[in-house]
Amino acid sequence: MIKQAIIPLAGLGTRLLPLTSVLPKELLPINGRPGLEYILDECVKSGIKKIILIISSKKISIKKYFYSDKFYKGLIKKKKDKRLKIEYSKIRKYKKMIRFVFQNSPKGTGDAVLKCKKYINSNYFLMLMPDDLIMNNNCSKSLIKLHKKFNASVIASKKVDKKDVSRWGIFDPMKIDKKNFIIKDVIEKPSMRSAPSNFAVIGRYILPKTIFKILAKQKPGKNGEIHITDSIRTLIQKKNKFIGHNFAGKYLDCGSMSGYIKSSLKISKL
Ligand code: G1P
């Protein structure tokens, strides 16, 4: 059973500067709610019970967002505002599920995930990248179902423009059916020439606990960062089964400025 999720939030958010010079990108509003809340909702609705948020000391405001009891309690007493009560009870519900882990130097997603090693107590866990919002369909829930069916790791996928492959991890897929494929290989941000396809890694993963062993030895890759993609690649080479899933639902890339700008409008129209 997959009951634990990891969400890496320690990234610098440079693609969204200047908005992120003071505010963490995950707290930026998207149609009136912080982006992070959409991700947490997806987790909760897919049956996840424990969530690890990886932050850095520079992004301590993410922790404060969930630890503002005194502030809310005082205001609720004074104002008797129903909306405040609802918002506060939602935050309290999340808080009970969340543990914070710190990654103070931005060495990459792989390094961030490794920091959670001692807290993962089942064979597989879910990982969600906060830049990727998927609306109208719970992608995590679909991946969990597929994990049960294939007894394998699963990663969300989406066909992207060939000219954009260097923005993503890219799969070498072997078709199973219309929506699913076996992942024969995966390469982090390849050039157009070296990309094995235009099926991109989208930030929803079901990963095995055994990845921690690989991550502990993982050498820095693209741009000097320790990438989860490179350790997944090693697991595939060691004959671990990985399934790619072309998810249903509307994808919003909130990690780029143009995607972020469009996301509120798109969500408001759903
Ligand atoms: C990360 C992953 C990449 C994946 C992407 C999805 O990249 O390293 O493989 O395609 O998330 O959003 P980042 O967005 O951190 O550059």
PDB file of C-alpha atoms and ligand atoms in Angstrom:
ATOM      1  CA  MET A   1       0.000   0.000   0.000  1.00  0.00           C
ATOM      2  CA  ILE A   2       1.307   3.440  -0.883  1.00  0.00           C
ATOM      3  CA  LYS A   3       0.617   5.761   2.024  1.00  0.00           C
ATOM      4  CA  GLN A   4       3.637   8.091   1.989  1.00  0.00           C
ATOM      5  CA  ALA A   5       4.485  10.945  -0.362  1.00  0.00           C
ATOM      6  CA  ILE A   6       7.543  13.121  -0.821  1.00  0.00           C
ATOM      7  CA  ILE A   7       7.308  16.641  -2.244  1.00  0.00           C
ATOM      8  CA  PRO A   8      10.644  18.398  -2.953  1.00  0.00           C
ATOM      9  CA  LEU A   9      10.251  22.143  -2.379  1.00  0.00           C
ATOM     10  CA  ALA A  10      13.788  23.309  -1.738  1.00  0.00           C
ATOM     11  CA  GLY A  11      14.501  24.441  -5.333  1.00  0.00           C
ATOM     12  CA  LEU A  12      15.459  28.057  -5.910  1.00  0.00           C
ATOM     13  CA  GLY A  13      12.627  28.866  -8.307  1.00  0.00           C
ATOM     14  CA  THR A  14      14.899  30.816 -10.657  1.00  0.00           C
ATOM     15  CA  ARG A  15      12.566  30.289 -13.638  1.00  0.00           C
ATOM     16  CA  LEU A  16       9.978  32.390 -11.794  1.00  0.00           C
ATOM     17  CA  LEU A  17      12.214  35.292 -10.732  1.00  0.00           C
ATOM     18  CA  PRO A  18      11.578  38.038  -9.688  1.00  0.00           C
ATOM     19  CA  LEU A  19       8.373  36.605  -8.115  1.00  0.00           C
ATOM     20  CA  THR A  20      10.409  34.066  -6.152  1.00  0.00           C
ATOM     21  CA  SER A  21      13.082  36.392  -4.750  1.00  0.00           C
ATOM     22  CA  VAL A  22      11.069  36.690  -1.513  1.00  0.00           C
ATOM     23  CA  LEU A  23       8.154  34.221  -1.821  1.00  0.00           C
ATOM     24  CA  PRO A  24       8.599  30.478  -2.385  1.00  0.00           C
ATOM     25  CA  LYS A  25       7.071  29.594  -5.750  1.00  0.00           C
ATOM     26  CA  GLU A  26       4.889  26.926  -4.135  1.00  0.00           C
ATOM     27  CA  LEU A  27       3.057  29.603  -2.130  1.00  0.00           C
ATOM     28  CA  LEU A  28       2.397  31.829  -5.142  1.00  0.00           C
ATOM     29  CA  PRO A  29      -1.343  32.033  -5.760  1.00  0.00           C
ATOM     30  CA  ILE A  30      -2.904  30.127  -8.604  1.00  0.00           C
ATOM     31  CA  ASN A  31      -6.516  31.163  -9.010  1.00  0.00           C
ATOM     32  CA  GLY A  32      -6.727  32.207  -5.352  1.00  0.00           C
ATOM     33  CA  ARG A  33      -4.915  29.277  -3.725  1.00  0.00           C
ATOM     34  CA  PRO A  34      -1.219  28.555  -3.186  1.00  0.00           C
ATOM     35  CA  GLY A  35      -0.012  26.099  -5.824  1.00  0.00           C
ATOM     36  CA  LEU A  36       1.072  23.700  -3.063  1.00  0.00           C
ATOM     37  CA  GLU A  37      -2.531  23.195  -1.919  1.00  0.00           C
ATOM     38  CA  TYR A  38      -3.506  21.651  -5.262  1.00  0.00           C
ATOM     39  CA  ILE A  39      -0.680  19.143  -4.858  1.00  0.00           C
ATOM     40  CA  LEU A  40      -1.598  18.334  -1.239  1.00  0.00           C
ATOM     41  CA  ASP A  41      -5.235  17.825  -2.235  1.00  0.00           C
ATOM     42  CA  GLU A  42      -4.213  15.398  -4.954  1.00  0.00           C
ATOM     43  CA  CYS A  43      -2.184  13.429  -2.375  1.00  0.00           C
ATOM     44  CA  VAL A  44      -4.979  13.291   0.194  1.00  0.00           C
ATOM     45  CA  LYS A  45      -7.569  12.265  -2.389  1.00  0.00           C
ATOM     46  CA  SER A  46      -5.327   9.460  -3.658  1.00  0.00           C
ATOM     47  CA  GLY A  47      -5.196   7.874  -0.184  1.00  0.00           C
ATOM     48  CA  ILE A  48      -1.833   9.228   1.035  1.00  0.00           C
ATOM     49  CA  LYS A  49      -1.614   9.545   4.839  1.00  0.00           C
ATOM     50  CA  LYS A  50       1.866  10.965   5.434  1.00  0.00           C
ATOM     51  CA  ILE A  51       3.564  13.700   3.427  1.00  0.00           C
ATOM     52  CA  ILE A  52       7.193  14.785   3.623  1.00  0.00           C
ATOM     53  CA  LEU A  53       7.843  18.349   2.476  1.00  0.00           C
ATOM     54  CA  ILE A  54      11.498  19.017   1.702  1.00  0.00           C
ATOM     55  CA  ILE A  55      12.237  22.694   2.224  1.00  0.00           C
ATOM     56  CA  SER A  56      15.319  24.840   2.854  1.00  0.00           C
ATOM     57  CA  SER A  57      15.938  27.400   5.582  1.00  0.00           C
ATOM     58  CA  LYS A  58      15.396  30.062   2.886  1.00  0.00           C
ATOM     59  CA  LYS A  59      11.877  28.729   2.373  1.00  0.00           C
ATOM     60  CA  ILE A  60      10.866  28.533   6.017  1.00  0.00           C
ATOM     61  CA  SER A  61       7.688  30.469   5.187  1.00  0.00           C
ATOM     62  CA  ILE A  62       6.304  27.181   3.805  1.00  0.00           C
ATOM     63  CA  LYS A  63       6.523  25.736   7.330  1.00  0.00           C
ATOM     64  CA  LYS A  64       5.042  28.914   8.780  1.00  0.00           C
ATOM     65  CA  TYR A  65       2.080  28.544   6.431  1.00  0.00           C
ATOM     66  CA  PHE A  66       1.095  25.400   8.354  1.00  0.00           C
ATOM     67  CA  TYR A  67       2.247  26.555  11.811  1.00  0.00           C
ATOM     68  CA  SER A  68       0.257  29.764  12.264  1.00  0.00           C
ATOM     69  CA  ASP A  69      -2.151  28.455  14.920  1.00  0.00           C
ATOM     70  CA  LYS A  70      -1.769  31.410  17.266  1.00  0.00           C
ATOM     71  CA  PHE A  71      -2.472  33.847  14.458  1.00  0.00           C
ATOM     72  CA  TYR A  72      -5.583  32.000  13.233  1.00  0.00           C
ATOM     73  CA  LYS A  73      -6.960  31.260  16.702  1.00  0.00           C
ATOM     74  CA  GLY A  74      -6.663  34.933  17.704  1.00  0.00           C
ATOM     75  CA  LEU A  75      -8.323  36.162  14.532  1.00  0.00           C
ATOM     76  CA  ILE A  76     -11.140  33.615  14.655  1.00  0.00           C
ATOM     77  CA  LYS A  77     -11.907  34.624  18.253  1.00  0.00           C
ATOM     78  CA  LYS A  78     -12.053  38.302  17.295  1.00  0.00           C
ATOM     79  CA  LYS A  79     -13.740  38.172  13.913  1.00  0.00           C
ATOM     80  CA  LYS A  80     -16.097  35.180  14.085  1.00  0.00           C
ATOM     81  CA  ASP A  81     -15.583  34.772  10.343  1.00  0.00           C
ATOM     82  CA  LYS A  82     -16.853  31.430   8.979  1.00  0.00           C
ATOM     83  CA  ARG A  83     -14.477  31.471   6.025  1.00  0.00           C
ATOM     84  CA  LEU A  84     -11.452  31.831   8.324  1.00  0.00           C
ATOM     85  CA  LYS A  85     -12.592  28.812  10.338  1.00  0.00           C
ATOM     86  CA  ILE A  86     -12.875  26.690   7.202  1.00  0.00           C
ATOM     87  CA  GLU A  87      -9.448  27.767   5.927  1.00  0.00           C
ATOM     88  CA  TYR A  88      -7.827  27.153   9.317  1.00  0.00           C
ATOM     89  CA  SER A  89      -9.330  23.696   9.706  1.00  0.00           C
ATOM     90  CA  LYS A  90      -8.032  22.796   6.230  1.00  0.00           C
ATOM     91  CA  ILE A  91      -4.523  23.919   7.176  1.00  0.00           C
ATOM     92  CA  ARG A  92      -4.716  21.933  10.442  1.00  0.00           C
ATOM     93  CA  LYS A  93      -5.769  18.823   8.547  1.00  0.00           C
ATOM     94  CA  TYR A  94      -2.722  19.101   6.265  1.00  0.00           C
ATOM     95  CA  LYS A  95      -0.405  19.910   9.176  1.00  0.00           C
ATOM     96  CA  LYS A  96      -1.239  16.631  10.909  1.00  0.00           C
ATOM     97  CA  MET A  97      -0.025  14.710   7.862  1.00  0.00           C
ATOM     98  CA  ILE A  98       3.129  16.711   7.148  1.00  0.00           C
ATOM     99  CA  ARG A  99       6.713  16.260   8.258  1.00  0.00           C
ATOM    100  CA  PHE A 100       9.378  18.787   7.228  1.00  0.00           C
ATOM    101  CA  VAL A 101      12.828  17.743   6.071  1.00  0.00           C
ATOM    102  CA  PHE A 102      15.569  20.250   5.213  1.00  0.00           C
ATOM    103  CA  GLN A 103      17.826  20.427   2.174  1.00  0.00           C
ATOM    104  CA  ASN A 104      19.829  23.592   2.719  1.00  0.00           C
ATOM    105  CA  SER A 105      22.091  23.451  -0.314  1.00  0.00           C
ATOM    106  CA  PRO A 106      20.331  23.019  -3.657  1.00  0.00           C
ATOM    107  CA  LYS A 107      22.178  19.952  -4.944  1.00  0.00           C
ATOM    108  CA  GLY A 108      19.269  18.597  -6.973  1.00  0.00           C
ATOM    109  CA  THR A 109      16.123  16.517  -6.617  1.00  0.00           C
ATOM    110  CA  GLY A 110      18.005  13.272  -6.063  1.00  0.00           C
ATOM    111  CA  ASP A 111      19.866  14.729  -3.087  1.00  0.00           C
ATOM    112  CA  ALA A 112      16.576  16.107  -1.697  1.00  0.00           C
ATOM    113  CA  VAL A 113      14.853  12.727  -1.893  1.00  0.00           C
ATOM    114  CA  LEU A 114      17.811  11.001  -0.224  1.00  0.00           C
ATOM    115  CA  LYS A 115      17.221  13.190   2.847  1.00  0.00           C
ATOM    116  CA  CYS A 116      13.902  11.349   3.393  1.00  0.00           C
ATOM    117  CA  LYS A 117      15.455   7.875   3.520  1.00  0.00           C
ATOM    118  CA  LYS A 118      14.919   7.191   7.219  1.00  0.00           C
ATOM    119  CA  TYR A 119      11.251   8.179   7.115  1.00  0.00           C
ATOM    120  CA  ILE A 120      10.088   5.873   4.306  1.00  0.00           C
ATOM    121  CA  ASN A 121       8.811   2.647   5.806  1.00  0.00           C
ATOM    122  CA  SER A 122       7.210   0.774   2.919  1.00  0.00           C
ATOM    123  CA  ASN A 123       8.609  -0.672  -0.305  1.00  0.00           C
ATOM    124  CA  TYR A 124       7.257   2.085  -2.565  1.00  0.00           C
ATOM    125  CA  PHE A 125       6.425   5.762  -2.133  1.00  0.00           C
ATOM    126  CA  LEU A 126       4.851   8.528  -4.187  1.00  0.00           C
ATOM    127  CA  MET A 127       6.793  11.612  -5.244  1.00  0.00           C
ATOM    128  CA  LEU A 128       5.200  14.765  -6.638  1.00  0.00           C
ATOM    129  CA  MET A 129       6.916  17.746  -8.236  1.00  0.00           C
ATOM    130  CA  PRO A 130       5.113  20.933  -7.246  1.00  0.00           C
ATOM    131  CA  ASP A 131       5.711  22.653 -10.622  1.00  0.00           C
ATOM    132  CA  ASP A 132       3.406  20.200 -12.341  1.00  0.00           C
ATOM    133  CA  LEU A 133      -0.305  20.689 -11.715  1.00  0.00           C
ATOM    134  CA  ILE A 134      -2.683  18.131 -13.150  1.00  0.00           C
ATOM    135  CA  MET A 135      -6.329  19.122 -12.985  1.00  0.00           C
ATOM    136  CA  ASN A 136      -9.613  17.287 -13.581  1.00  0.00           C
ATOM    137  CA  ASN A 137      -8.148  13.845 -12.959  1.00  0.00           C
ATOM    138  CA  ASN A 138      -6.198  12.528  -9.980  1.00  0.00           C
ATOM    139  CA  CYS A 139      -2.924  11.440 -11.587  1.00  0.00           C
ATOM    140  CA  SER A 140      -1.466  10.065  -8.328  1.00  0.00           C
ATOM    141  CA  LYS A 141      -4.516   7.842  -7.897  1.00  0.00           C
ATOM    142  CA  SER A 142      -4.084   6.467 -11.428  1.00  0.00           C
ATOM    143  CA  LEU A 143      -0.387   5.750 -10.798  1.00  0.00           C
ATOM    144  CA  ILE A 144      -1.199   3.931  -7.552  1.00  0.00           C
ATOM    145  CA  LYS A 145      -3.720   1.754  -9.409  1.00  0.00           C
ATOM    146  CA  LEU A 146      -1.167   0.927 -12.093  1.00  0.00           C
ATOM    147  CA  HIS A 147       1.455   0.159  -9.476  1.00  0.00           C
ATOM    148  CA  LYS A 148      -0.904  -2.432  -8.002  1.00  0.00           C
ATOM    149  CA  LYS A 149      -1.695  -3.892 -11.427  1.00  0.00           C
ATOM    150  CA  PHE A 150       1.899  -4.212 -12.644  1.00  0.00           C
ATOM    151  CA  ASN A 151       3.638  -4.492  -9.266  1.00  0.00           C
ATOM    152  CA  ALA A 152       6.157  -1.978 -10.612  1.00  0.00           C
ATOM    153  CA  SER A 153       7.345   1.599 -10.361  1.00  0.00           C
ATOM    154  CA  VAL A 154       5.292   4.069 -12.380  1.00  0.00           C
ATOM    155  CA  ILE A 155       6.011   7.561 -13.781  1.00  0.00           C
ATOM    156  CA  ALA A 156       3.590  10.027 -15.365  1.00  0.00           C
ATOM    157  CA  SER A 157       4.263  11.011 -18.943  1.00  0.00           C
ATOM    158  CA  LYS A 158       3.153  13.488 -21.558  1.00  0.00           C
ATOM    159  CA  LYS A 159       4.064  14.022 -25.193  1.00  0.00           C
ATOM    160  CA  VAL A 160       5.853  17.371 -25.587  1.00  0.00           C
ATOM    161  CA  ASP A 161       6.996  19.419 -28.568  1.00  0.00           C
ATOM    162  CA  LYS A 162      10.205  17.963 -30.040  1.00  0.00           C
ATOM    163  CA  LYS A 163      11.853  21.370 -29.787  1.00  0.00           C
ATOM    164  CA  ASP A 164      11.219  21.421 -25.993  1.00  0.00           C
ATOM    165  CA  VAL A 165      12.730  18.054 -25.003  1.00  0.00           C
ATOM    166  CA  SER A 166      15.720  19.662 -23.273  1.00  0.00           C
ATOM    167  CA  ARG A 167      13.376  21.059 -20.570  1.00  0.00           C
ATOM    168  CA  TRP A 168      12.382  17.560 -19.378  1.00  0.00           C
ATOM    169  CA  GLY A 169      13.452  14.047 -18.518  1.00  0.00           C
ATOM    170  CA  ILE A 170      12.720  12.032 -21.674  1.00  0.00           C
ATOM    171  CA  PHE A 171      11.679   8.371 -21.936  1.00  0.00           C
ATOM    172  CA  ASP A 172      12.605   5.618 -24.335  1.00  0.00           C
ATOM    173  CA  PRO A 173       9.175   3.958 -24.393  1.00  0.00           C
ATOM    174  CA  MET A 174       8.036   0.481 -25.441  1.00  0.00           C
ATOM    175  CA  LYS A 175       4.291   0.482 -25.993  1.00  0.00           C
ATOM    176  CA  ILE A 176       1.982  -1.662 -23.829  1.00  0.00           C
ATOM    177  CA  ASP A 177      -1.299  -0.015 -24.825  1.00  0.00           C
ATOM    178  CA  LYS A 178      -2.647   3.438 -25.696  1.00  0.00           C
ATOM    179  CA  LYS A 179      -1.900   4.894 -22.281  1.00  0.00           C
ATOM    180  CA  ASN A 180       0.952   2.820 -20.867  1.00  0.00           C
ATOM    181  CA  PHE A 181       4.457   1.787 -21.839  1.00  0.00           C
ATOM    182  CA  ILE A 182       7.505   0.024 -20.441  1.00  0.00           C
ATOM    183  CA  ILE A 183      10.299   2.511 -19.783  1.00  0.00           C
ATOM    184  CA  LYS A 184      13.394   1.137 -21.504  1.00  0.00           C
ATOM    185  CA  ASP A 185      15.485   4.178 -20.595  1.00  0.00           C
ATOM    186  CA  VAL A 186      15.168   7.755 -19.364  1.00  0.00           C
ATOM    187  CA  ILE A 187      17.510  10.698 -19.951  1.00  0.00           C
ATOM    188  CA  GLU A 188      17.527  13.961 -18.038  1.00  0.00           C
ATOM    189  CA  LYS A 189      17.064  17.006 -20.285  1.00  0.00           C
ATOM    190  CA  PRO A 190      18.615  15.607 -23.508  1.00  0.00           C
ATOM    191  CA  SER A 191      19.359  17.667 -26.596  1.00  0.00           C
ATOM    192  CA  MET A 192      16.875  17.359 -29.474  1.00  0.00           C
ATOM    193  CA  ARG A 193      19.404  15.168 -31.261  1.00  0.00           C
ATOM    194  CA  SER A 194      20.004  12.722 -28.447  1.00  0.00           C
ATOM    195  CA  ALA A 195      16.383  12.475 -27.180  1.00  0.00           C
ATOM    196  CA  PRO A 196      15.034   8.911 -27.553  1.00  0.00           C
ATOM    197  CA  SER A 197      11.444  10.206 -28.010  1.00  0.00           C
ATOM    198  CA  ASN A 198       9.310  13.197 -27.108  1.00  0.00           C
ATOM    199  CA  PHE A 199       7.566  11.495 -24.171  1.00  0.00           C
ATOM    200  CA  ALA A 200       8.477  13.610 -21.139  1.00  0.00           C
ATOM    201  CA  VAL A 201       8.667  12.799 -17.443  1.00  0.00           C
ATOM    202  CA  ILE A 202       5.937  14.704 -15.628  1.00  0.00           C
ATOM    203  CA  GLY A 203       6.365  15.119 -11.892  1.00  0.00           C
ATOM    204  CA  ARG A 204       4.416  12.154 -10.482  1.00  0.00           C
ATOM    205  CA  TYR A 205       6.450   9.082  -9.602  1.00  0.00           C
ATOM    206  CA  ILE A 206       5.953   5.852  -7.712  1.00  0.00           C
ATOM    207  CA  LEU A 207       9.447   4.830  -6.701  1.00  0.00           C
ATOM    208  CA  PRO A 208      10.900   1.858  -4.846  1.00  0.00           C
ATOM    209  CA  LYS A 209      12.644   2.269  -1.511  1.00  0.00           C
ATOM    210  CA  THR A 210      15.682   0.615  -3.118  1.00  0.00           C
ATOM    211  CA  ILE A 211      16.352   3.899  -4.967  1.00  0.00           C
ATOM    212  CA  PHE A 212      17.911   5.322  -1.772  1.00  0.00           C
ATOM    213  CA  LYS A 213      20.869   2.950  -2.111  1.00  0.00           C
ATOM    214  CA  ILE A 214      21.459   4.158  -5.673  1.00  0.00           C
ATOM    215  CA  LEU A 215      20.959   7.811  -4.713  1.00  0.00           C
ATOM    216  CA  ALA A 216      23.578   7.548  -1.986  1.00  0.00           C
ATOM    217  CA  LYS A 217      26.172   6.810  -4.698  1.00  0.00           C
ATOM    218  CA  GLN A 218      24.710   9.015  -7.415  1.00  0.00           C
ATOM    219  CA  LYS A 219      27.239  11.314  -9.116  1.00  0.00           C
ATOM    220  CA  PRO A 220      26.125  14.801 -10.176  1.00  0.00           C
ATOM    221  CA  GLY A 221      24.751  14.885 -13.724  1.00  0.00           C
ATOM    222  CA  LYS A 222      23.269  17.631 -15.912  1.00  0.00           C
ATOM    223  CA  ASN A 223      24.212  21.109 -14.606  1.00  0.00           C
ATOM    224  CA  GLY A 224      26.138  19.561 -11.710  1.00  0.00           C
ATOM    225  CA  GLU A 225      22.957  18.431  -9.905  1.00  0.00           C
ATOM    226  CA  ILE A 226      22.100  15.042  -8.445  1.00  0.00           C
ATOM    227  CA  HIS A 227      19.094  13.953 -10.488  1.00  0.00           C
ATOM    228  CA  ILE A 228      16.469  11.412  -9.500  1.00  0.00           C
ATOM    229  CA  THR A 229      16.262  10.604 -13.241  1.00  0.00           C
ATOM    230  CA  ASP A 230      19.851   9.289 -13.250  1.00  0.00           C
ATOM    231  CA  SER A 231      19.131   6.904 -10.345  1.00  0.00           C
ATOM    232  CA  ILE A 232      15.919   5.727 -12.033  1.00  0.00           C
ATOM    233  CA  ARG A 233      18.040   4.998 -15.094  1.00  0.00           C
ATOM    234  CA  THR A 234      20.379   2.832 -12.999  1.00  0.00           C
ATOM    235  CA  LEU A 235      17.396   0.933 -11.549  1.00  0.00           C
ATOM    236  CA  ILE A 236      16.093   0.285 -15.079  1.00  0.00           C
ATOM    237  CA  GLN A 237      19.528  -0.970 -16.142  1.00  0.00           C
ATOM    238  CA  LYS A 238      19.411  -3.307 -13.129  1.00  0.00           C
ATOM    239  CA  LYS A 239      16.161  -4.766 -14.565  1.00  0.00           C
ATOM    240  CA  ASN A 240      13.691  -3.020 -12.262  1.00  0.00           C
ATOM    241  CA  LYS A 241      10.329  -2.650 -13.971  1.00  0.00           C
ATOM    242  CA  PHE A 242       9.205   0.931 -14.664  1.00  0.00           C
ATOM    243  CA  ILE A 243       5.895   1.767 -16.339  1.00  0.00           C
ATOM    244  CA  GLY A 244       5.205   5.098 -18.072  1.00  0.00           C
ATOM    245  CA  HIS A 245       1.625   6.378 -17.965  1.00  0.00           C
ATOM    246  CA  ASN A 246       0.196   8.983 -20.351  1.00  0.00           C
ATOM    247  CA  PHE A 247      -2.161  10.534 -17.844  1.00  0.00           C
ATOM    248  CA  ALA A 248      -5.609  11.943 -18.455  1.00  0.00           C
ATOM    249  CA  GLY A 249      -6.406  15.404 -17.115  1.00  0.00           C
ATOM    250  CA  LYS A 250      -5.258  18.899 -17.846  1.00  0.00           C
ATOM    251  CA  TYR A 251      -1.573  19.636 -17.381  1.00  0.00           C
ATOM    252  CA  LEU A 252      -0.363  23.036 -16.197  1.00  0.00           C
ATOM    253  CA  ASP A 253       3.364  23.784 -16.165  1.00  0.00           C
ATOM    254  CA  CYS A 254       3.609  26.203 -13.255  1.00  0.00           C
ATOM    255  CA  GLY A 255       7.399  26.063 -13.155  1.00  0.00           C
ATOM    256  CA  SER A 256       7.938  28.453 -16.057  1.00  0.00           C
ATOM    257  CA  MET A 257       6.910  32.100 -16.109  1.00  0.00           C
ATOM    258  CA  SER A 258       4.656  31.775 -19.163  1.00  0.00           C
ATOM    259  CA  GLY A 259       3.068  28.578 -17.767  1.00  0.00           C
ATOM    260  CA  TYR A 260       2.530  30.194 -14.367  1.00  0.00           C
ATOM    261  CA  ILE A 261       0.889  33.248 -15.902  1.00  0.00           C
ATOM    262  CA  LYS A 262      -1.517  31.082 -17.918  1.00  0.00           C
ATOM    263  CA  SER A 263      -2.329  28.662 -15.090  1.00  0.00           C
ATOM    264  CA  SER A 264      -4.753  30.856 -13.105  1.00  0.00           C
ATOM    265  CA  LEU A 265      -6.764  31.662 -16.210  1.00  0.00           C
ATOM    266  CA  LYS A 266      -6.847  28.011 -17.289  1.00  0.00           C
ATOM    267  CA  ILE A 267      -7.947  26.792 -13.835  1.00  0.00           C
ATOM    268  CA  SER A 268     -10.645  29.445 -13.594  1.00  0.00           C
ATOM    269  CA  LYS A 269     -12.128  28.122 -16.846  1.00  0.00           C
ATOM    270  CA  LEU A 270     -12.194  24.450 -15.789  1.00  0.00           C
TER     271      LEU A 270
HETATM  272  C1  G1P B   1      12.299  17.769 -13.030  1.00  0.00           C
HETATM  273  C2  G1P B   1      12.900  16.457 -13.503  1.00  0.00           C
HETATM  274  C3  G1P B   1      12.572  16.215 -14.971  1.00  0.00           C
HETATM  275  C4  G1P B   1      11.075  16.262 -15.173  1.00  0.00           C
HETATM  276  C5  G1P B   1      10.490  17.566 -14.622  1.00  0.00           C
HETATM  277  C6  G1P B   1       8.982  17.531 -14.627  1.00  0.00           C
HETATM  278  O1  G1P B   1      12.924  18.831 -13.690  1.00  0.00           O
HETATM  279  O2  G1P B   1      14.288  16.494 -13.279  1.00  0.00           O
HETATM  280  O3  G1P B   1      13.065  14.969 -15.355  1.00  0.00           O
HETATM  281  O4  G1P B   1      10.766  16.156 -16.549  1.00  0.00           O
HETATM  282  O5  G1P B   1      10.898  17.776 -13.251  1.00  0.00           O
HETATM  283  O6  G1P B   1       8.460  18.751 -14.214  1.00  0.00           O
HETATM  284  P1  G1P B   1      12.903  20.357 -13.132  1.00  0.00           P
HETATM  285  O7  G1P B   1      11.510  20.869 -13.351  1.00  0.00           O
HETATM  286  O8  G1P B   1      13.252  20.274 -11.690  1.00  0.00           O
HETATM  287  O9  G1P B   1      13.909  21.098 -13.955  1.00  0.00           O
END
